[in-house]
């Protein structure tokens, strides 16, 4: 198809020559770790998929305590392909968060956060936090008994935070307890506030990647690495990976459609063996390790403070790792990265099977 | 005696069966239960994978061709020609 006239029409009005030049000149280094570059692209693709399926679901979802559960049952049982889009949204979210964690730990262990890419790390880290909140808020929208109990536990845990804990809990719940107000609030977060934050953070993240280019691991910085053009070589490779990911997520969505539990009843006893989604299991399991009372202090508060401190240290890691910023090897921070990864894996596995 | 035992067992059996039915009713169907629709879904999934593999093969072929042209160093003059045709970077 020849679109020359359309191209000419566009070129007459907008000068995109610098963009074309940039896309042509941008080079991506090839090395044995470049596989990890694709995790960022996969997250971007899955977020687009989440936006599309989420928009489709929002046409029929009713964000009200009385109707939310019923509207999801109707989406799944009555709408043509409704079960599929709901399943795709569910598994897309799981895979997006999984890939985000893989991306985070890859960046951490390859020291891709080092100077001058600190802002990339910060924006990505906040994006992970936003994504986790996406997961929590989306989970409650189901308004079944397990989601209800899990959100009650999660928001209750936030309440144990010293000083601001009660404010955070009340802000999240929209009141003292988890009620229909919480559902309305979480819906607002899920479809309006968090998507805006995500779009902004993603745009910033991608913009910073364009400014700094792809990071090269410290062990390879002196090697003469071959480079390939970003366009079209890397773009085509990204498309290939995205197609595979699309195939995987569609297959999982078809083979394992997520269950819908009984409608949430605020007055009923919570169901047994309540667990949060897998990406909160490491936090949940950590909180369970602490006794209720430590030296006269609230054990839960101490646990929450320690977890928050651990997350904060991880957040500011690029500022602490001075050696890496001088392009020197820093085995201590390799060890710290491995400890974080092992802790996350072990706690998630223990939480899942306990 | 035997008859009473048989009746008891029969009642127990039917009660249990009805309870199973009640349990089954509780679970919400999150996937079409009709074998016809299930067959269509699995068939579509298989076709979907064939299409994905086909697209990947096409992209790989295209990429290989691009890499071959790049190795030969033939892509640079082509770009320059394109720039001349479309105005390029130095367009007023």
mmCIF file of N, CA and C in Angstrom, chain A residues 4 11 17 21 24 69 73 76-77 83 86 229 232-233 236-237 239-240 243-244 246-248 250-251 254-255 257-261, chain B residues 26-32 41-42 45 48-49 51-52 55-56 59-60 62-63 66-67 70 75 79 83 85-86 88-91:
data_model
loop_
_atom_site.group_PDB
_atom_site.id
_atom_site.type_symbol
_atom_site.label_atom_id
_atom_site.label_comp_id
_atom_site.label_asym_id
_atom_site.label_seq_id
_atom_site.Cartn_x
_atom_site.Cartn_y
_atom_site.Cartn_z
ATOM 1 N N UNK A 4 2.196 7.508 0.161
ATOM 2 C CA UNK A 4 3.081 8.651 -0.066
ATOM 3 C C UNK A 4 2.358 9.988 0.138
ATOM 4 N N UNK A 11 4.225 15.320 6.503
ATOM 5 C CA UNK A 11 5.530 15.995 6.501
ATOM 6 C C UNK A 11 5.398 17.508 6.309
ATOM 7 N N UNK A 17 11.589 14.909 11.304
ATOM 8 C CA UNK A 17 12.916 14.470 10.853
ATOM 9 C C UNK A 17 13.862 14.178 12.028
ATOM 10 N N UNK A 21 15.702 10.637 12.662
ATOM 11 C CA UNK A 21 17.159 10.586 12.759
ATOM 12 C C UNK A 21 17.567 9.869 14.051
ATOM 13 N N UNK A 24 16.994 6.174 13.892
ATOM 14 C CA UNK A 24 17.967 5.522 13.013
ATOM 15 C C UNK A 24 19.344 5.434 13.668
ATOM 16 N N UNK A 69 -20.436 -7.817 42.524
ATOM 17 C CA UNK A 69 -20.240 -9.259 42.379
ATOM 18 C C UNK A 69 -21.134 -9.828 41.277
ATOM 19 N N UNK A 73 -20.302 -11.723 37.609
ATOM 20 C CA UNK A 73 -20.875 -13.022 37.212
ATOM 21 C C UNK A 73 -21.550 -12.879 35.843
ATOM 22 N N UNK A 76 -18.999 -12.763 33.104
ATOM 23 C CA UNK A 76 -18.389 -14.069 32.853
ATOM 24 C C UNK A 76 -19.380 -15.046 32.210
ATOM 25 N N UNK A 77 -20.625 -15.018 32.659
ATOM 26 C CA UNK A 77 -21.567 -16.060 32.211
ATOM 27 C C UNK A 77 -22.471 -15.620 31.047
ATOM 28 N N UNK A 83 -16.000 -14.077 29.768
ATOM 29 C CA UNK A 83 -15.128 -14.911 30.609
ATOM 30 C C UNK A 83 -13.685 -14.788 30.155
ATOM 31 N N UNK A 86 -12.129 -11.259 31.013
ATOM 32 C CA UNK A 86 -11.878 -11.168 32.449
ATOM 33 C C UNK A 86 -10.650 -12.015 32.827
ATOM 34 N N UNK A 229 21.258 -1.543 15.418
ATOM 35 C CA UNK A 229 20.310 -0.421 15.437
ATOM 36 C C UNK A 229 19.041 -0.789 16.214
ATOM 37 N N UNK A 232 15.465 -1.070 12.701
ATOM 38 C CA UNK A 232 14.350 -1.938 13.026
ATOM 39 C C UNK A 232 14.721 -3.187 13.831
ATOM 40 N N UNK A 233 16.031 -3.460 14.036
ATOM 41 C CA UNK A 233 16.445 -4.758 14.593
ATOM 42 C C UNK A 233 15.812 -5.070 15.946
ATOM 43 N N UNK A 236 11.941 -5.292 15.965
ATOM 44 C CA UNK A 236 11.428 -6.573 15.447
ATOM 45 C C UNK A 236 11.579 -7.686 16.488
ATOM 46 N N UNK A 237 12.711 -7.669 17.180
ATOM 47 C CA UNK A 237 12.919 -8.700 18.216
ATOM 48 C C UNK A 237 11.907 -8.523 19.344
ATOM 49 N N UNK A 239 8.910 -7.264 19.014
ATOM 50 C CA UNK A 239 7.625 -7.755 18.495
ATOM 51 C C UNK A 239 7.528 -9.276 18.644
ATOM 52 N N UNK A 240 8.620 -9.955 18.346
ATOM 53 C CA UNK A 240 8.640 -11.412 18.442
ATOM 54 C C UNK A 240 8.357 -11.859 19.873
ATOM 55 N N UNK A 243 4.767 -11.259 20.835
ATOM 56 C CA UNK A 243 3.846 -12.257 20.267
ATOM 57 C C UNK A 243 3.845 -13.525 21.116
ATOM 58 N N UNK A 244 5.026 -13.942 21.534
ATOM 59 C CA UNK A 244 5.124 -15.147 22.381
ATOM 60 C C UNK A 244 4.390 -14.906 23.706
ATOM 61 N N UNK A 246 1.990 -12.799 24.265
ATOM 62 C CA UNK A 246 0.542 -12.769 23.993
ATOM 63 C C UNK A 246 -0.002 -14.192 23.914
ATOM 64 N N UNK A 247 0.731 -15.059 23.214
ATOM 65 C CA UNK A 247 0.308 -16.458 23.110
ATOM 66 C C UNK A 247 0.233 -17.122 24.473
ATOM 67 N N UNK A 248 1.237 -16.872 25.307
ATOM 68 C CA UNK A 248 1.274 -17.501 26.638
ATOM 69 C C UNK A 248 0.104 -17.006 27.487
ATOM 70 N N UNK A 250 -2.731 -15.632 26.604
ATOM 71 C CA UNK A 250 -4.030 -16.088 26.070
ATOM 72 C C UNK A 250 -4.252 -17.563 26.419
ATOM 73 N N UNK A 251 -3.211 -18.365 26.282
ATOM 74 C CA UNK A 251 -3.337 -19.799 26.592
ATOM 75 C C UNK A 251 -3.677 -20.008 28.065
ATOM 76 N N UNK A 254 -7.238 -19.064 28.777
ATOM 77 C CA UNK A 254 -8.223 -20.049 28.304
ATOM 78 C C UNK A 254 -8.216 -21.290 29.204
ATOM 79 N N UNK A 255 -7.039 -21.748 29.548
ATOM 80 C CA UNK A 255 -6.940 -23.004 30.299
ATOM 81 C C UNK A 255 -7.243 -22.845 31.792
ATOM 82 N N UNK A 257 -9.210 -20.191 33.718
ATOM 83 C CA UNK A 257 -9.987 -18.985 34.056
ATOM 84 C C UNK A 257 -10.143 -18.847 35.567
ATOM 85 N N UNK A 258 -9.923 -17.656 36.112
ATOM 86 C CA UNK A 258 -9.973 -17.518 37.580
ATOM 87 C C UNK A 258 -11.380 -17.715 38.143
ATOM 88 N N UNK A 259 -11.410 -18.318 39.317
ATOM 89 C CA UNK A 259 -12.697 -18.611 39.972
ATOM 90 C C UNK A 259 -13.323 -17.330 40.521
ATOM 91 N N UNK A 260 -14.611 -17.398 40.781
ATOM 92 C CA UNK A 260 -15.298 -16.307 41.481
ATOM 93 C C UNK A 260 -15.898 -16.921 42.751
ATOM 94 N N UNK A 261 -15.552 -16.355 43.893
ATOM 95 C CA UNK A 261 -16.058 -16.880 45.163
ATOM 96 C C UNK A 261 -17.450 -16.353 45.476
ATOM 97 N N UNK B 26 -23.030 -24.254 43.603
ATOM 98 C CA UNK B 26 -22.402 -23.083 44.219
ATOM 99 C C UNK B 26 -21.332 -22.479 43.330
ATOM 100 N N UNK B 27 -20.527 -23.346 42.711
ATOM 101 C CA UNK B 27 -19.417 -22.854 41.889
ATOM 102 C C UNK B 27 -19.965 -22.154 40.645
ATOM 103 N N UNK B 28 -19.427 -20.952 40.400
ATOM 104 C CA UNK B 28 -19.895 -20.185 39.239
ATOM 105 C C UNK B 28 -19.087 -20.619 38.015
ATOM 106 N N UNK B 29 -19.798 -20.869 36.956
ATOM 107 C CA UNK B 29 -19.126 -21.338 35.737
ATOM 108 C C UNK B 29 -18.325 -20.196 35.123
ATOM 109 N N UNK B 30 -17.017 -20.351 35.122
ATOM 110 C CA UNK B 30 -16.165 -19.292 34.578
ATOM 111 C C UNK B 30 -15.634 -19.658 33.194
ATOM 112 N N UNK B 31 -16.153 -20.756 32.673
ATOM 113 C CA UNK B 31 -15.742 -21.231 31.347
ATOM 114 C C UNK B 31 -16.949 -21.926 30.721
ATOM 115 N N UNK B 32 -17.203 -21.726 29.420
ATOM 116 C CA UNK B 32 -18.375 -22.368 28.815
ATOM 117 C C UNK B 32 -18.381 -23.883 29.065
ATOM 118 N N UNK B 41 -13.469 -23.230 21.279
ATOM 119 C CA UNK B 41 -12.447 -22.427 21.982
ATOM 120 C C UNK B 41 -11.063 -23.044 21.814
ATOM 121 N N UNK B 42 -10.956 -24.365 22.016
ATOM 122 C CA UNK B 42 -9.648 -25.009 21.911
ATOM 123 C C UNK B 42 -9.134 -24.977 20.469
ATOM 124 N N UNK B 45 -7.854 -21.564 19.811
ATOM 125 C CA UNK B 45 -6.559 -21.384 20.473
ATOM 126 C C UNK B 45 -5.435 -21.987 19.627
ATOM 127 N N UNK B 48 -4.856 -19.764 16.717
ATOM 128 C CA UNK B 48 -4.191 -18.558 17.220
ATOM 129 C C UNK B 48 -2.679 -18.784 17.324
ATOM 130 N N UNK B 49 -2.294 -19.950 17.856
ATOM 131 C CA UNK B 49 -0.872 -20.271 17.990
ATOM 132 C C UNK B 49 -0.204 -20.434 16.629
ATOM 133 N N UNK B 51 -1.088 -18.889 13.957
ATOM 134 C CA UNK B 51 -0.930 -17.523 13.437
ATOM 135 C C UNK B 51 0.268 -16.835 14.088
ATOM 136 N N UNK B 52 0.422 -17.018 15.402
ATOM 137 C CA UNK B 52 1.562 -16.401 16.117
ATOM 138 C C UNK B 52 2.881 -16.945 15.567
ATOM 139 N N UNK B 55 3.561 -15.501 12.169
ATOM 140 C CA UNK B 55 4.036 -14.107 12.256
ATOM 141 C C UNK B 55 5.491 -14.051 12.717
ATOM 142 N N UNK B 56 5.825 -14.902 13.688
ATOM 143 C CA UNK B 56 7.214 -14.919 14.190
ATOM 144 C C UNK B 56 8.168 -15.333 13.073
ATOM 145 N N UNK B 59 8.595 -12.393 10.746
ATOM 146 C CA UNK B 59 9.451 -11.355 11.350
ATOM 147 C C UNK B 59 10.913 -11.791 11.334
ATOM 148 N N UNK B 60 11.157 -13.071 11.661
ATOM 149 C CA UNK B 60 12.536 -13.575 11.676
ATOM 150 C C UNK B 60 13.156 -13.499 10.276
ATOM 151 N N UNK B 62 12.303 -11.473 7.860
ATOM 152 C CA UNK B 62 12.496 -10.051 7.544
ATOM 153 C C UNK B 62 13.757 -9.523 8.254
ATOM 154 N N UNK B 63 13.900 -9.909 9.522
ATOM 155 C CA UNK B 63 15.043 -9.466 10.323
ATOM 156 C C UNK B 63 16.348 -9.998 9.743
ATOM 157 N N UNK B 66 17.209 -7.991 6.788
ATOM 158 C CA UNK B 66 17.732 -6.670 7.196
ATOM 159 C C UNK B 66 19.179 -6.799 7.657
ATOM 160 N N UNK B 67 19.447 -7.827 8.475
ATOM 161 C CA UNK B 67 20.820 -8.026 8.985
ATOM 162 C C UNK B 67 21.797 -8.320 7.849
ATOM 163 N N UNK B 70 22.474 -5.107 6.172
ATOM 164 C CA UNK B 70 23.332 -4.280 7.035
ATOM 165 C C UNK B 70 24.775 -4.768 7.001
ATOM 166 N N UNK B 75 22.600 -0.727 3.387
ATOM 167 C CA UNK B 75 21.456 0.034 3.920
ATOM 168 C C UNK B 75 21.701 1.540 3.933
ATOM 169 N N UNK B 79 19.172 4.589 2.540
ATOM 170 C CA UNK B 79 18.619 5.617 3.443
ATOM 171 C C UNK B 79 18.802 7.007 2.824
ATOM 172 N N UNK B 83 16.087 9.740 1.883
ATOM 173 C CA UNK B 83 16.094 11.090 2.443
ATOM 174 C C UNK B 83 15.925 12.134 1.350
ATOM 175 N N UNK B 85 14.496 11.671 -1.517
ATOM 176 C CA UNK B 85 13.133 11.605 -2.056
ATOM 177 C C UNK B 85 12.117 12.300 -1.165
ATOM 178 N N UNK B 86 12.273 12.091 0.162
ATOM 179 C CA UNK B 86 11.252 12.597 1.090
ATOM 180 C C UNK B 86 11.635 13.926 1.732
ATOM 181 N N UNK B 88 14.176 14.380 3.684
ATOM 182 C CA UNK B 88 15.238 13.981 4.596
ATOM 183 C C UNK B 88 15.503 14.957 5.720
ATOM 184 N N UNK B 89 16.708 14.826 6.324
ATOM 185 C CA UNK B 89 17.049 15.629 7.500
ATOM 186 C C UNK B 89 17.301 17.102 7.149
ATOM 187 N N UNK B 90 17.729 17.340 5.897
ATOM 188 C CA UNK B 90 18.083 18.720 5.539
ATOM 189 C C UNK B 90 16.938 19.466 4.837
ATOM 190 N N UNK B 91 15.761 18.927 4.970
ATOM 191 C CA UNK B 91 14.615 19.578 4.314
ATOM 192 C C UNK B 91 14.394 20.968 4.888
#
